[in-house]
PDB file of C-alpha atoms and ligand atoms in Angstrom:
ATOM      1  CA  MET D   1      -6.196  18.824 -22.326  1.00 76.00           C
ATOM      2  CA  SER D   2      -2.855  19.215 -20.587  1.00 83.00           C
ATOM      3  CA  SER D   3      -0.998  16.427 -18.842  1.00 93.00           C
ATOM      4  CA  GLU D   4      -1.468  16.586 -15.107  1.00 97.00           C
ATOM      5  CA  ARG D   5      -0.595  14.599 -12.038  1.00 98.00           C
ATOM      6  CA  THR D   6      -3.082  13.673  -9.343  1.00 98.00           C
ATOM      7  CA  TYR D   7      -2.618  12.261  -5.859  1.00 98.00           C
ATOM      8  CA  ILE D   8      -4.752   9.144  -5.296  1.00 99.00           C
ATOM      9  CA  MET D   9      -4.785   7.412  -1.912  1.00 99.00           C
ATOM     10  CA  ILE D  10      -6.387   4.095  -1.062  1.00 99.00           C
ATOM     11  CA  LYS D  11      -7.620   4.551   2.495  1.00 98.00           C
ATOM     12  CA  PRO D  12      -7.211   1.926   5.262  1.00 98.00           C
ATOM     13  CA  ASP D  13     -10.562   0.268   4.472  1.00 98.00           C
ATOM     14  CA  GLY D  14      -9.628  -0.052   0.799  1.00 98.00           C
ATOM     15  CA  VAL D  15      -6.316  -1.691   1.730  1.00 98.00           C
ATOM     16  CA  GLN D  16      -7.930  -4.008   4.313  1.00 98.00           C
ATOM     17  CA  ARG D  17     -10.681  -5.017   1.919  1.00 98.00           C
ATOM     18  CA  GLY D  18      -8.222  -6.049  -0.777  1.00 98.00           C
ATOM     19  CA  LEU D  19      -9.139  -3.302  -3.232  1.00 98.00           C
ATOM     20  CA  VAL D  20      -5.609  -2.067  -4.011  1.00 98.00           C
ATOM     21  CA  GLY D  21      -5.335  -4.167  -7.169  1.00 98.00           C
ATOM     22  CA  GLU D  22      -8.831  -3.262  -8.373  1.00 98.00           C
ATOM     23  CA  ILE D  23      -8.185   0.473  -7.998  1.00 98.00           C
ATOM     24  CA  ILE D  24      -4.767   0.308  -9.667  1.00 98.00           C
ATOM     25  CA  LYS D  25      -6.318  -1.745 -12.475  1.00 98.00           C
ATOM     26  CA  ARG D  26      -8.930   0.938 -13.180  1.00 98.00           C
ATOM     27  CA  PHE D  27      -6.341   3.733 -13.432  1.00 98.00           C
ATOM     28  CA  GLU D  28      -4.021   1.604 -15.572  1.00 98.00           C
ATOM     29  CA  GLN D  29      -6.793   0.515 -17.903  1.00 98.00           C
ATOM     30  CA  LYS D  30      -8.025   4.087 -18.316  1.00 98.00           C
ATOM     31  CA  GLY D  31      -4.594   4.936 -19.706  1.00 98.00           C
ATOM     32  CA  PHE D  32      -3.056   6.904 -16.858  1.00 98.00           C
ATOM     33  CA  LYS D  33       0.585   6.342 -15.937  1.00 98.00           C
ATOM     34  CA  LEU D  34       1.711   5.427 -12.426  1.00 98.00           C
ATOM     35  CA  VAL D  35       4.646   7.643 -11.433  1.00 98.00           C
ATOM     36  CA  ALA D  36       4.813   7.065  -7.653  1.00 98.00           C
ATOM     37  CA  MET D  37       3.464   4.550  -5.153  1.00 98.00           C
ATOM     38  CA  LYS D  38       4.022   3.534  -1.533  1.00 98.00           C
ATOM     39  CA  LEU D  39       2.180   1.597   1.159  1.00 98.00           C
ATOM     40  CA  TRP D  40       2.686   3.056   4.619  1.00 96.00           C
ATOM     41  CA  ALA D  41       1.090   4.209   7.859  1.00 97.00           C
ATOM     42  CA  PRO D  42       1.958   7.884   8.356  1.00 97.00           C
ATOM     43  CA  PRO D  43       1.873   9.389  11.854  1.00 97.00           C
ATOM     44  CA  ARG D  44      -1.327  11.066  13.082  1.00 98.00           C
ATOM     45  CA  GLU D  45       0.132  14.610  12.723  1.00 98.00           C
ATOM     46  CA  PHE D  46       0.900  13.913   9.073  1.00 98.00           C
ATOM     47  CA  MET D  47      -2.690  12.871   8.395  1.00 98.00           C
ATOM     48  CA  GLU D  48      -4.004  15.913  10.305  1.00 98.00           C
ATOM     49  CA  ASN D  49      -1.860  18.069   8.044  1.00 98.00           C
ATOM     50  CA  HIS D  50      -3.228  16.385   4.906  1.00 98.00           C
ATOM     51  CA  TYR D  51      -6.815  17.051   6.061  1.00 98.00           C
ATOM     52  CA  ALA D  52      -6.081  20.430   7.732  1.00 97.00           C
ATOM     53  CA  ASP D  53      -8.810  22.213   5.729  1.00 97.00           C
ATOM     54  CA  LEU D  54     -11.415  19.974   7.441  1.00 98.00           C
ATOM     55  CA  SER D  55     -10.164  20.523  11.007  1.00 98.00           C
ATOM     56  CA  SER D  56     -13.238  22.554  12.023  1.00 98.00           C
ATOM     57  CA  LYS D  57     -15.682  19.830  10.907  1.00 98.00           C
ATOM     58  CA  GLY D  58     -17.511  17.722  13.469  1.00 98.00           C
ATOM     59  CA  PHE D  59     -16.342  14.531  11.763  1.00 98.00           C
ATOM     60  CA  PHE D  60     -12.643  15.520  11.809  1.00 98.00           C
ATOM     61  CA  ALA D  61     -11.632  13.418  14.863  1.00 98.00           C
ATOM     62  CA  GLY D  62     -13.410  10.363  13.451  1.00 98.00           C
ATOM     63  CA  LEU D  63     -11.859  10.960  10.045  1.00 98.00           C
ATOM     64  CA  ILE D  64      -8.354  11.017  11.503  1.00 98.00           C
ATOM     65  CA  GLU D  65      -9.007   7.855  13.618  1.00 98.00           C
ATOM     66  CA  TYR D  66     -10.160   6.127  10.447  1.00 98.00           C
ATOM     67  CA  MET D  67      -7.223   7.348   8.378  1.00 98.00           C
ATOM     68  CA  VAL D  68      -4.612   6.189  10.915  1.00 98.00           C
ATOM     69  CA  SER D  69      -6.316   2.836  11.585  1.00 98.00           C
ATOM     70  CA  GLY D  70      -4.086   1.020   9.090  1.00 98.00           C
ATOM     71  CA  PRO D  71      -1.752   1.512   6.151  1.00 98.00           C
ATOM     72  CA  VAL D  72      -2.746   3.593   3.162  1.00 98.00           C
ATOM     73  CA  CYS D  73      -1.575   3.185  -0.433  1.00 99.00           C
ATOM     74  CA  SER D  74      -0.359   6.509  -1.809  1.00 98.00           C
ATOM     75  CA  MET D  75      -0.041   6.945  -5.558  1.00 98.00           C
ATOM     76  CA  VAL D  76       0.550   9.584  -8.180  1.00 99.00           C
ATOM     77  CA  TRP D  77      -1.102   9.065 -11.572  1.00 99.00           C
ATOM     78  CA  GLU D  78      -0.239  11.121 -14.643  1.00 98.00           C
ATOM     79  CA  GLY D  79      -2.121  11.906 -17.844  1.00 98.00           C
ATOM     80  CA  ALA D  80      -4.308  14.403 -19.677  1.00 98.00           C
ATOM     81  CA  GLY D  81      -7.032  15.700 -17.367  1.00 98.00           C
ATOM     82  CA  ALA D  82      -5.972  13.252 -14.632  1.00 98.00           C
ATOM     83  CA  VAL D  83      -7.318  15.360 -11.731  1.00 98.00           C
ATOM     84  CA  ALA D  84     -10.906  15.695 -12.956  1.00 98.00           C
ATOM     85  CA  ALA D  85     -10.988  12.194 -14.434  1.00 98.00           C
ATOM     86  CA  GLY D  86      -9.659  10.764 -11.168  1.00 98.00           C
ATOM     87  CA  ARG D  87     -12.520  12.391  -9.225  1.00 98.00           C
ATOM     88  CA  VAL D  88     -15.051  10.931 -11.657  1.00 98.00           C
ATOM     89  CA  MET D  89     -13.454   7.485 -11.367  1.00 98.00           C
ATOM     90  CA  LEU D  90     -13.611   7.692  -7.548  1.00 98.00           C
ATOM     91  CA  GLY D  91     -17.226   8.893  -7.524  1.00 98.00           C
ATOM     92  CA  ALA D  92     -19.019  11.372  -5.260  1.00 98.00           C
ATOM     93  CA  THR D  93     -17.753  11.706  -1.675  1.00 97.00           C
ATOM     94  CA  LYS D  94     -20.938  10.160  -0.264  1.00 97.00           C
ATOM     95  CA  PRO D  95     -21.282   6.616  -1.601  1.00 96.00           C
ATOM     96  CA  SER D  96     -25.086   7.008  -1.691  1.00 96.00           C
ATOM     97  CA  ASP D  97     -24.520   9.719  -4.337  1.00 97.00           C
ATOM     98  CA  SER D  98     -21.697   7.901  -6.167  1.00 98.00           C
ATOM     99  CA  ALA D  99     -22.535   6.668  -9.649  1.00 98.00           C
ATOM    100  CA  THR D 100     -22.563   2.943 -10.237  1.00 98.00           C
ATOM    101  CA  GLY D 101     -19.390   2.176 -12.140  1.00 98.00           C
ATOM    102  CA  SER D 102     -17.322   4.516  -9.992  1.00 98.00           C
ATOM    103  CA  ILE D 103     -15.040   3.060  -7.312  1.00 98.00           C
ATOM    104  CA  ARG D 104     -17.135   4.379  -4.419  1.00 98.00           C
ATOM    105  CA  GLY D 105     -20.369   3.588  -6.258  1.00 98.00           C
ATOM    106  CA  ASP D 106     -19.293  -0.011  -6.669  1.00 98.00           C
ATOM    107  CA  PHE D 107     -17.481  -0.807  -3.436  1.00 98.00           C
ATOM    108  CA  CYS D 108     -18.723   1.122  -0.400  1.00 98.00           C
ATOM    109  CA  ILE D 109     -21.772   2.307   1.539  1.00 98.00           C
ATOM    110  CA  GLU D 110     -20.827   4.989   4.115  1.00 97.00           C
ATOM    111  CA  VAL D 111     -19.064   8.359   3.742  1.00 98.00           C
ATOM    112  CA  GLY D 112     -16.855   7.560   6.734  1.00 98.00           C
ATOM    113  CA  ARG D 113     -15.567   4.423   4.958  1.00 98.00           C
ATOM    114  CA  ASN D 114     -15.330   5.633   1.388  1.00 98.00           C
ATOM    115  CA  ILE D 115     -12.192   3.724   0.332  1.00 98.00           C
ATOM    116  CA  CYS D 116     -10.204   6.327  -1.552  1.00 98.00           C
ATOM    117  CA  HIS D 117      -9.072   9.933  -1.829  1.00 98.00           C
ATOM    118  CA  GLY D 118      -8.347  11.931  -4.957  1.00 98.00           C
ATOM    119  CA  SER D 119      -7.097  15.505  -5.378  1.00 98.00           C
ATOM    120  CA  ASP D 120      -9.879  17.948  -6.243  1.00 98.00           C
ATOM    121  CA  THR D 121      -7.879  20.589  -8.159  1.00 98.00           C
ATOM    122  CA  VAL D 122      -4.543  20.737  -9.990  1.00 98.00           C
ATOM    123  CA  GLU D 123      -3.266  23.174  -7.351  1.00 98.00           C
ATOM    124  CA  ASN D 124      -4.199  20.840  -4.490  1.00 98.00           C
ATOM    125  CA  ALA D 125      -2.795  17.865  -6.406  1.00 98.00           C
ATOM    126  CA  ASN D 126       0.589  19.582  -6.632  1.00 98.00           C
ATOM    127  CA  LYS D 127       0.509  20.398  -2.900  1.00 98.00           C
ATOM    128  CA  GLU D 128      -0.495  16.840  -1.965  1.00 98.00           C
ATOM    129  CA  ILE D 129       2.149  15.270  -4.213  1.00 98.00           C
ATOM    130  CA  GLU D 130       4.798  17.413  -2.550  1.00 98.00           C
ATOM    131  CA  LEU D 131       3.498  16.454   0.908  1.00 98.00           C
ATOM    132  CA  TRP D 132       3.252  12.709   0.275  1.00 98.00           C
ATOM    133  CA  PHE D 133       6.231  12.320  -2.072  1.00 98.00           C
ATOM    134  CA  PRO D 134       8.797  14.938  -0.978  1.00 98.00           C
ATOM    135  CA  ASP D 135      11.534  13.087  -2.910  1.00 98.00           C
ATOM    136  CA  GLY D 136       9.584  13.467  -6.145  1.00 98.00           C
ATOM    137  CA  VAL D 137       8.087  10.974  -8.560  1.00 98.00           C
ATOM    138  CA  THR D 138       9.607   8.622 -11.148  1.00 98.00           C
ATOM    139  CA  GLU D 139       9.720  10.001 -14.671  1.00 96.00           C
ATOM    140  CA  TRP D 140       9.414   7.315 -17.337  1.00 97.00           C
ATOM    141  CA  ASP D 141       8.169   6.885 -20.916  1.00 96.00           C
ATOM    142  CA  SER D 142       5.267   4.534 -21.453  1.00 96.00           C
ATOM    143  CA  CYS D 143       5.340   2.514 -24.671  1.00 97.00           C
ATOM    144  CA  GLN D 144       1.520   2.818 -24.746  1.00 96.00           C
ATOM    145  CA  LYS D 145       1.548   6.588 -25.263  1.00 96.00           C
ATOM    146  CA  ALA D 146       0.909   6.580 -29.028  1.00 96.00           C
ATOM    147  CA  TRP D 147      -2.024   4.199 -28.507  1.00 97.00           C
ATOM    148  CA  ILE D 148      -3.681   6.384 -25.866  1.00 98.00           C
ATOM    149  CA  TYR D 149      -3.090   9.898 -27.259  1.00 97.00           C
ATOM    150  CA  GLU D 150      -3.645  11.140 -30.810  1.00 96.00           C
TER     151      GLU D 150
HETATM  152  N1  ATP C 201     -20.267  13.934   6.953  1.00 88.15           N
HETATM  153  C1  ATP C 201     -19.176  13.178   7.036  1.00 88.15           C
HETATM  154  N2  ATP C 201     -19.085  12.206   7.995  1.00 88.15           N
HETATM  155  C2  ATP C 201     -17.980  11.443   8.085  1.00 88.15           C
HETATM  156  N3  ATP C 201     -16.903  11.550   7.271  1.00 88.15           N
HETATM  157  C3  ATP C 201     -16.968  12.486   6.303  1.00 88.15           C
HETATM  158  C4  ATP C 201     -18.095  13.348   6.150  1.00 88.15           C
HETATM  159  N4  ATP C 201     -17.844  14.166   5.100  1.00 88.15           N
HETATM  160  C5  ATP C 201     -16.626  13.841   4.658  1.00 88.15           C
HETATM  161  N5  ATP C 201     -16.099  12.842   5.369  1.00 88.15           N
HETATM  162  C6  ATP C 201     -14.798  12.196   5.193  1.00 88.15           C
HETATM  163  O1  ATP C 201     -13.832  13.186   4.974  1.00 88.15           O
HETATM  164  C7  ATP C 201     -13.231  12.976   3.696  1.00 88.15           C
HETATM  165  C8  ATP C 201     -12.855  14.308   3.129  1.00 88.15           C
HETATM  166  O2  ATP C 201     -14.026  15.034   2.855  1.00 88.15           O
HETATM  167  P1  ATP C 201     -14.108  16.055   1.644  1.00 88.15           P
HETATM  168  O3  ATP C 201     -15.294  16.894   1.873  1.00 88.15           O
HETATM  169  O4  ATP C 201     -12.763  16.687   1.432  1.00 88.15           O
HETATM  170  O5  ATP C 201     -14.461  15.073   0.422  1.00 88.15           O
HETATM  171  P2  ATP C 201     -13.579  14.483  -0.740  1.00 88.15           P
HETATM  172  O6  ATP C 201     -12.669  15.529  -1.269  1.00 88.15           O
HETATM  173  O7  ATP C 201     -14.458  13.776  -1.725  1.00 88.15           O
HETATM  174  O8  ATP C 201     -12.832  13.347   0.007  1.00 88.15           O
HETATM  175  P3  ATP C 201     -11.312  12.999  -0.020  1.00 88.15           P
HETATM  176  O9  ATP C 201     -10.561  14.252   0.380  1.00 88.15           O
HETATM  177  O10 ATP C 201     -11.173  11.875   0.953  1.00 88.15           O
HETATM  178  O11 ATP C 201     -11.047  12.619  -1.450  1.00 88.15           O
HETATM  179  C9  ATP C 201     -14.256  12.194   2.905  1.00 88.15           C
HETATM  180  O12 ATP C 201     -13.723  11.445   1.846  1.00 88.15           O
HETATM  181  C10 ATP C 201     -14.824  11.288   3.972  1.00 88.15           C
HETATM  182  O13 ATP C 201     -13.939  10.175   4.215  1.00 88.15           O
END
């Protein structure tokens, strides 16, 4: 499995409900490496751009209202298979379908308040990382590497 980077965002409900630490803890404990993070409230147009592929959906206006209702915590996590593993850790989009043990399965009830976002493909991850972190990420060596990878 090759090393990848994935864009993970804690949505406004996740921030307001005090789940930032819990979500970071899960990614750290899994063995992924944090290479970028910021807490901020991007302008509406920025969020519309992030979700541009959903602009024709009936829930788009509500989604954008939700996403600009408070600060989000944007992160980039790195590691082998990080994109697919990140999606599994988040759980299915609809919390009623999310496995217990996943972030959505454990902490939320409705699709319109589903706490977190994670890139769905490596290609989209690279696009999202460029959008959210145009100045790049922080490269560093983790002393845990030899204990996580063979
Ligand atoms: N039927 C719906 N009603 C309300 N909101 C929805 C609905 N479907 C999706 N959403 C919202 O739009 C977001 C993006 O939907 P998408 O289909 O891209 O799922 P996803 O890739 O799992 O989610 P995300 O991009 O947030 O990680 C969902 O996470 C959810 O917040």
